[in-house]
PDB file of N, CA and C in Angstrom:
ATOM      1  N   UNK A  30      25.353  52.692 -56.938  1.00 58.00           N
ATOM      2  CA  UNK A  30      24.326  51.724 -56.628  1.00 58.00           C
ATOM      3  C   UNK A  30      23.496  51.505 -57.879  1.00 58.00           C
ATOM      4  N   UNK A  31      23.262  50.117 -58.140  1.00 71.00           N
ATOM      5  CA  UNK A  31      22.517  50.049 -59.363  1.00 71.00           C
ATOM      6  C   UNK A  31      20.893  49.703 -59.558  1.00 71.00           C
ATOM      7  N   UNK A  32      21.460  48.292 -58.615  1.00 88.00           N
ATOM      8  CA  UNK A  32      19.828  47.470 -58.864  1.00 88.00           C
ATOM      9  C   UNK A  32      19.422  47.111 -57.619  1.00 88.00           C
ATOM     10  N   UNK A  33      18.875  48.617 -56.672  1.00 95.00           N
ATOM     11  CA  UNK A  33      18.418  48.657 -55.510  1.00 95.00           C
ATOM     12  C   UNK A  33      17.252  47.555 -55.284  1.00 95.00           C
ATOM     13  N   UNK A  34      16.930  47.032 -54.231  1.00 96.00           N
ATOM     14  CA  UNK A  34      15.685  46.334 -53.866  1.00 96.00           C
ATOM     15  C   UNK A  34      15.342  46.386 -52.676  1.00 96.00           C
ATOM     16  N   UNK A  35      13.989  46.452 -51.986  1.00 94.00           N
ATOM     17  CA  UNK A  35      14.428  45.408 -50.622  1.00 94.00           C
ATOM     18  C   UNK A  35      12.934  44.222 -50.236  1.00 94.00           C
ATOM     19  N   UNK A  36      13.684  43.416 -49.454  1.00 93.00           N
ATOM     20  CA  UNK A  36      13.481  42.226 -49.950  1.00 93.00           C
ATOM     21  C   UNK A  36      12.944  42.219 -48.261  1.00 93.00           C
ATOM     22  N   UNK A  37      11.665  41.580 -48.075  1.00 89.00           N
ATOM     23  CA  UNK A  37      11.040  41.127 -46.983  1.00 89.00           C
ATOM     24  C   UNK A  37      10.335  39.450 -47.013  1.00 89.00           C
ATOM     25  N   UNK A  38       9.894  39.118 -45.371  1.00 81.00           N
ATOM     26  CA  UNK A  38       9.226  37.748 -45.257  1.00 81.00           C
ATOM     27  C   UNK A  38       7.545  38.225 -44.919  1.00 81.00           C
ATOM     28  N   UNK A  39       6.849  37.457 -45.622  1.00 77.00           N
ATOM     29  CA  UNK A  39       5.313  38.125 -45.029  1.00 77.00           C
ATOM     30  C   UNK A  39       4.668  36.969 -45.376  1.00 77.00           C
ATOM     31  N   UNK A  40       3.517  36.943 -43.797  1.00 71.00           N
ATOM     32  CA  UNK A  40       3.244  35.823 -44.021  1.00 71.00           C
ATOM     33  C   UNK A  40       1.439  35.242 -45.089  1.00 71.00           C
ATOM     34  N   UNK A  41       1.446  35.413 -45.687  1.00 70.00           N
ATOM     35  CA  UNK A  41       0.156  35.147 -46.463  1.00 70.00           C
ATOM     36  C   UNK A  41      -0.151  34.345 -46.220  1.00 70.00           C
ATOM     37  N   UNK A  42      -1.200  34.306 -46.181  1.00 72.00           N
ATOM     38  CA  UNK A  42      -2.347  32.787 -45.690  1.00 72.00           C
ATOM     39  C   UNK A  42      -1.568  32.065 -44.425  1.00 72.00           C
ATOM     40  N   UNK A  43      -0.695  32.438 -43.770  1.00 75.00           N
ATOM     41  CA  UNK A  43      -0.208  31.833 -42.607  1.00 75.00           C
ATOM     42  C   UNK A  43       1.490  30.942 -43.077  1.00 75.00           C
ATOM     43  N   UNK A  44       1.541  31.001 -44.516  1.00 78.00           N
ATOM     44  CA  UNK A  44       2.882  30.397 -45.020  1.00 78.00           C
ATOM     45  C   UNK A  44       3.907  31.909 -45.390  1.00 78.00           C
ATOM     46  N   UNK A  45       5.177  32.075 -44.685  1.00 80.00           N
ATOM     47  CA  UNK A  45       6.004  32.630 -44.919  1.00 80.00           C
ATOM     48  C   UNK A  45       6.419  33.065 -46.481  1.00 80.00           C
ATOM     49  N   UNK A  46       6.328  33.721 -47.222  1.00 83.00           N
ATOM     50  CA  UNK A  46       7.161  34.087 -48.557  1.00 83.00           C
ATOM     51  C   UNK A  46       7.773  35.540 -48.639  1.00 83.00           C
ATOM     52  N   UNK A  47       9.000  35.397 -49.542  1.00 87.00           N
ATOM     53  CA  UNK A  47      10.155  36.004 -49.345  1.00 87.00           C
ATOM     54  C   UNK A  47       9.349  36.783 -50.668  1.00 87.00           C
ATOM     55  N   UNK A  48       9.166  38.791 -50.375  1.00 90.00           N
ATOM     56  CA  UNK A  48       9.040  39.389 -51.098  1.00 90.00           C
ATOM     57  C   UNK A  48      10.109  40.069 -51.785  1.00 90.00           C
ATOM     58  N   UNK A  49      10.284  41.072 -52.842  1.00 94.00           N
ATOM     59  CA  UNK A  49      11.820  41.739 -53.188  1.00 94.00           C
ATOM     60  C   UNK A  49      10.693  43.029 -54.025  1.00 94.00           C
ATOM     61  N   UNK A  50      11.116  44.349 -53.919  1.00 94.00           N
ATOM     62  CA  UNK A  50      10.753  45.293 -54.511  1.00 94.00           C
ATOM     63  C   UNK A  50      11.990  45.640 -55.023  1.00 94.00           C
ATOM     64  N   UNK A  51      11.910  46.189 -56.360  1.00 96.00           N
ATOM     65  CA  UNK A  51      12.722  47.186 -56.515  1.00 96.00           C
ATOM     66  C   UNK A  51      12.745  48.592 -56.611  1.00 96.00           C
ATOM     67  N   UNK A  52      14.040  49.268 -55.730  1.00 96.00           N
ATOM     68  CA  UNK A  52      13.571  50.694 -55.707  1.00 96.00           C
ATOM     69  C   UNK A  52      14.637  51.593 -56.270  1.00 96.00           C
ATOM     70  N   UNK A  53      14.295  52.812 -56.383  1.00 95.00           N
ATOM     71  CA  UNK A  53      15.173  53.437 -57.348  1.00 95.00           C
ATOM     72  C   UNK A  53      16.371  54.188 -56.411  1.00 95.00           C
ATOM     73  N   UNK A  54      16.030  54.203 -54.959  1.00 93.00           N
ATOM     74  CA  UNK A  54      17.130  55.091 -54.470  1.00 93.00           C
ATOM     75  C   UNK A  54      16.617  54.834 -52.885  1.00 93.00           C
ATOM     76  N   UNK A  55      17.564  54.686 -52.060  1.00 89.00           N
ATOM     77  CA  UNK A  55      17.415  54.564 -50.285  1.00 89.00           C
ATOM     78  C   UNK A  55      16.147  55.086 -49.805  1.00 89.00           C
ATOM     79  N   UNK A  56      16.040  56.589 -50.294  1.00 90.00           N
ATOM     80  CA  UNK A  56      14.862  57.160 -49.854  1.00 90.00           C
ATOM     81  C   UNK A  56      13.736  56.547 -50.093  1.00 90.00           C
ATOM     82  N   UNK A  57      13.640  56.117 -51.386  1.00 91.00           N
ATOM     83  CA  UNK A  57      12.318  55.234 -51.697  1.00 91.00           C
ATOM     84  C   UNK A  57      12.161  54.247 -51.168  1.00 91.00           C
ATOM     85  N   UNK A  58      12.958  53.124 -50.866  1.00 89.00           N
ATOM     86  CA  UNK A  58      13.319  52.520 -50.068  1.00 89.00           C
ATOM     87  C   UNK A  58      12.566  52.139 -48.907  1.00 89.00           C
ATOM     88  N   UNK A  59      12.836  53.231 -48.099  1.00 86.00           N
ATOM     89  CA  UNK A  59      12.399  53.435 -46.858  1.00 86.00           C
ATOM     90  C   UNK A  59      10.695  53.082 -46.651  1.00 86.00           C
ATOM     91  N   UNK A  60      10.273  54.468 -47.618  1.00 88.00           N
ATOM     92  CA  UNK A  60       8.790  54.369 -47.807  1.00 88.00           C
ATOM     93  C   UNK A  60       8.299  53.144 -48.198  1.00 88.00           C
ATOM     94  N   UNK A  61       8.486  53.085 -49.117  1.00 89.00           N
ATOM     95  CA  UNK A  61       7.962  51.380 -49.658  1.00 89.00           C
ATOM     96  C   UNK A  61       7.956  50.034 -48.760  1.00 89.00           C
ATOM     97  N   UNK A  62       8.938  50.299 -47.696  1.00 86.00           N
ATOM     98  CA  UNK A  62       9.295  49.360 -46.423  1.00 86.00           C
ATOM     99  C   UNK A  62       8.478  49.584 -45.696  1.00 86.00           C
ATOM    100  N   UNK A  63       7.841  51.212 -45.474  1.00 85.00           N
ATOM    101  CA  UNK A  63       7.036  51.358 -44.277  1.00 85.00           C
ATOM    102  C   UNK A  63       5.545  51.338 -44.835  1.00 85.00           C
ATOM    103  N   UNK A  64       5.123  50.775 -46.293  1.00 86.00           N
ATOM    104  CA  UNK A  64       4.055  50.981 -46.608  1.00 86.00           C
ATOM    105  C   UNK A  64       3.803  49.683 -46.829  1.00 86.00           C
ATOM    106  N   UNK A  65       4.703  48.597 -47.431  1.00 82.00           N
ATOM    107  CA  UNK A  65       4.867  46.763 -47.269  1.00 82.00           C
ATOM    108  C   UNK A  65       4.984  46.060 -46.421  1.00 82.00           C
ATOM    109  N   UNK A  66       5.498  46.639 -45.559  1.00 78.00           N
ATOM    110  CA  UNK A  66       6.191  45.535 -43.920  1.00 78.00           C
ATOM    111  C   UNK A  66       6.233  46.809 -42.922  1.00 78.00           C
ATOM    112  N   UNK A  67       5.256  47.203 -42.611  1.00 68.00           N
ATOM    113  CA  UNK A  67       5.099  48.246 -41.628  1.00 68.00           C
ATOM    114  C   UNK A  67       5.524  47.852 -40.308  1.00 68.00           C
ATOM    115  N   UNK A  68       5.013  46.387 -39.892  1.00 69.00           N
ATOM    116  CA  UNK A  68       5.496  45.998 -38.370  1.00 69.00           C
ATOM    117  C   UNK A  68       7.049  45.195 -38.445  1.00 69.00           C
ATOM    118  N   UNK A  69       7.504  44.819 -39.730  1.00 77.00           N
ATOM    119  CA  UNK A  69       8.756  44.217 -39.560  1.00 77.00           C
ATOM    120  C   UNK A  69      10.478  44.248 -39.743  1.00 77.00           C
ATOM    121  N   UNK A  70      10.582  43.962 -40.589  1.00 86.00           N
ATOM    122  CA  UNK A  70      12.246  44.049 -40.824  1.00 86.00           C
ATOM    123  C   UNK A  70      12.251  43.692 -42.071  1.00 86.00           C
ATOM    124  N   UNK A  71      13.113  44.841 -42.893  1.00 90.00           N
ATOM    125  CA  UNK A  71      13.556  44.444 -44.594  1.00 90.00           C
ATOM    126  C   UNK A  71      14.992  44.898 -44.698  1.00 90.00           C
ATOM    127  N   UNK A  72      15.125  43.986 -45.640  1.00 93.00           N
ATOM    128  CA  UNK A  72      16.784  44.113 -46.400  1.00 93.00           C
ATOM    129  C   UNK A  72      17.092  45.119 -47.177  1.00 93.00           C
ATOM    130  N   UNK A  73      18.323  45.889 -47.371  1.00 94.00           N
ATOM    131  CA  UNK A  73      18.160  46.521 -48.895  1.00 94.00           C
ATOM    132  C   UNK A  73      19.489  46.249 -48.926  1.00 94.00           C
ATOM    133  N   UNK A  74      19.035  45.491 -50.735  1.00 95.00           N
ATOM    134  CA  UNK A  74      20.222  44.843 -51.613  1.00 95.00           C
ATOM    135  C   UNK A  74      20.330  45.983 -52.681  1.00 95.00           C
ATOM    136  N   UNK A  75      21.859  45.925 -53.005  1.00 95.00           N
ATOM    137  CA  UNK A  75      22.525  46.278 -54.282  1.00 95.00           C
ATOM    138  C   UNK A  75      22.523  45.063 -55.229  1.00 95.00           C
ATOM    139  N   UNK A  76      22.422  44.441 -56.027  1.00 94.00           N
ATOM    140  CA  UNK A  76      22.626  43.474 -56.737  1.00 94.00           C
ATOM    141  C   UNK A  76      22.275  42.184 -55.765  1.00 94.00           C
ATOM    142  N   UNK A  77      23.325  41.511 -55.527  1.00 93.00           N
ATOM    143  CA  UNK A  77      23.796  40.200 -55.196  1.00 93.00           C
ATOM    144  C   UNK A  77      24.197  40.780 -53.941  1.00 93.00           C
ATOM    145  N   UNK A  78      24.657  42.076 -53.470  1.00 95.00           N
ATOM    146  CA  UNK A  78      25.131  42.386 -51.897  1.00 95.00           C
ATOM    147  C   UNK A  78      23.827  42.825 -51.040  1.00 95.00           C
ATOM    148  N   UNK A  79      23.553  42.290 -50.092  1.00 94.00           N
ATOM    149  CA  UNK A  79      23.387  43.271 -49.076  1.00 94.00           C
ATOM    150  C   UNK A  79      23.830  44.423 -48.366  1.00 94.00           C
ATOM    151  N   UNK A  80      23.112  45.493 -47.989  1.00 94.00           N
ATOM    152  CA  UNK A  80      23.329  46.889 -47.926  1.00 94.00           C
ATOM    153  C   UNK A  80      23.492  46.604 -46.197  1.00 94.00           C
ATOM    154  N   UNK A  81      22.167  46.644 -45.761  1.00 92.00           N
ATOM    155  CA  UNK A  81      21.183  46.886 -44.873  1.00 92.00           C
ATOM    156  C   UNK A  81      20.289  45.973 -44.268  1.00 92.00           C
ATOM    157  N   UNK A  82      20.199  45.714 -42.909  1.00 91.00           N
ATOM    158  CA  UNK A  82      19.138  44.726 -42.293  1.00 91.00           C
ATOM    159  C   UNK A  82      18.349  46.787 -41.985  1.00 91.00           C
ATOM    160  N   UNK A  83      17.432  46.417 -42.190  1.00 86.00           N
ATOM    161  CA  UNK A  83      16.139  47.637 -41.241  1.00 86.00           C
ATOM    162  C   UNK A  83      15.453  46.856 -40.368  1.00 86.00           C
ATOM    163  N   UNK A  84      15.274  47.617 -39.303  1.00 84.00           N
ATOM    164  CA  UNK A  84      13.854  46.975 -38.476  1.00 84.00           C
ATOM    165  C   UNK A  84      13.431  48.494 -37.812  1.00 84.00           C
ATOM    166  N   UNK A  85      11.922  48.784 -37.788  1.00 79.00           N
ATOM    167  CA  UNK A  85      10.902  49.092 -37.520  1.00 79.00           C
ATOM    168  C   UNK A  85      11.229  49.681 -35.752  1.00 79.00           C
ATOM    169  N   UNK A  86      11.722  51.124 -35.660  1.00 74.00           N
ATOM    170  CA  UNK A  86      11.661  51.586 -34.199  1.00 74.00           C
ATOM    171  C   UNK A  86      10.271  50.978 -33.738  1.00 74.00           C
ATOM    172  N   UNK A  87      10.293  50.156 -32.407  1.00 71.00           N
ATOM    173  CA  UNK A  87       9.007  50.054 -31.388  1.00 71.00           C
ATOM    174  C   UNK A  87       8.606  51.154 -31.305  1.00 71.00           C
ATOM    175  N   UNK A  88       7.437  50.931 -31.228  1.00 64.00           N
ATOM    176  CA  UNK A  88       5.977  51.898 -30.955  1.00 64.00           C
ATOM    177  C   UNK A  88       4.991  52.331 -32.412  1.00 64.00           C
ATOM    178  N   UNK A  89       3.719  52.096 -32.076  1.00 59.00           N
ATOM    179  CA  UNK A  89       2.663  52.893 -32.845  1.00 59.00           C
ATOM    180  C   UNK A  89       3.371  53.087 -34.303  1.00 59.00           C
ATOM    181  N   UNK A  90       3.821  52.339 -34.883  1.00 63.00           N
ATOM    182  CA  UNK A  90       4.541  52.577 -36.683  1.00 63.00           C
ATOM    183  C   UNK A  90       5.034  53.237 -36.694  1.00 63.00           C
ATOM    184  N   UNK A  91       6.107  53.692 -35.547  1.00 65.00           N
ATOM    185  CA  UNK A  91       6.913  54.690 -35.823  1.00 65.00           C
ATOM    186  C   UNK A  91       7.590  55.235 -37.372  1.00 65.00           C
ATOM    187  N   UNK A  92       7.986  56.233 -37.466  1.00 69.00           N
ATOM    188  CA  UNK A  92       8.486  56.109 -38.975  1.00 69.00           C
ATOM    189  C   UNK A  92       9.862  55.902 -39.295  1.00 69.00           C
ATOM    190  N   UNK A  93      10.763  55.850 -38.117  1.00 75.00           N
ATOM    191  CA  UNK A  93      11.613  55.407 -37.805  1.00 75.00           C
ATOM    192  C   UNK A  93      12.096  54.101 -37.847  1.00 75.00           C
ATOM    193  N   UNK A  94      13.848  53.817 -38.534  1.00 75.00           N
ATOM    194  CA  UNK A  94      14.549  52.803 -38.805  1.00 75.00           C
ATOM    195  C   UNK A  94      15.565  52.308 -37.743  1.00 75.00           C
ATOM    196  N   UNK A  95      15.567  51.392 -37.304  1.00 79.00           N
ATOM    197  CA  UNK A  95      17.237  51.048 -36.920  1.00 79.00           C
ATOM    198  C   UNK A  95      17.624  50.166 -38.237  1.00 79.00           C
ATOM    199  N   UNK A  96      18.968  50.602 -38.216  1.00 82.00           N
ATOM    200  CA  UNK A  96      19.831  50.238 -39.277  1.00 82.00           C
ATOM    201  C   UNK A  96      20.556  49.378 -38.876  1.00 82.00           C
ATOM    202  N   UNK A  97      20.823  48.078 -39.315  1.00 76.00           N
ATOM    203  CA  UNK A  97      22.152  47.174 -39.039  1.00 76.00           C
ATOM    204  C   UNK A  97      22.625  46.240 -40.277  1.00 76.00           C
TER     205      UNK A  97
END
């Protein structure tokens, strides 16, 4: 894996924009997802591929992922 990211929609000022972090490894990943888009759903890309859809187990910010 090279040029990890993941890439979310958030809505600022009420207009949708497409964010992208880059991270150094899955684990980081994760955190950075649950500290940027705590209530939603992020991507994690390798390059040009997609890895991963995440979304956010229901309940109270769980810290928990479903993976698809």
């Amino acid at each position: 894996m090279g040029n990890l990211r993941i890439e979310y929609l958030a809505h600022d000022a009420g207009v949708p924009q497409r964010h992208a972090i880059d991270v150094p490894s899955v684990q980081i990943a994760l955190i950075v997802a649950q500290i940027n888009n705590p209530e939603g759903e992020v991507e994690l890309w390798d390059g040009d591929r997609q890895l991963a859809r995440l979304k956010r187990q229901e309940g109270d910010l769980s810290p928990l992922w479903k993976v698809g």
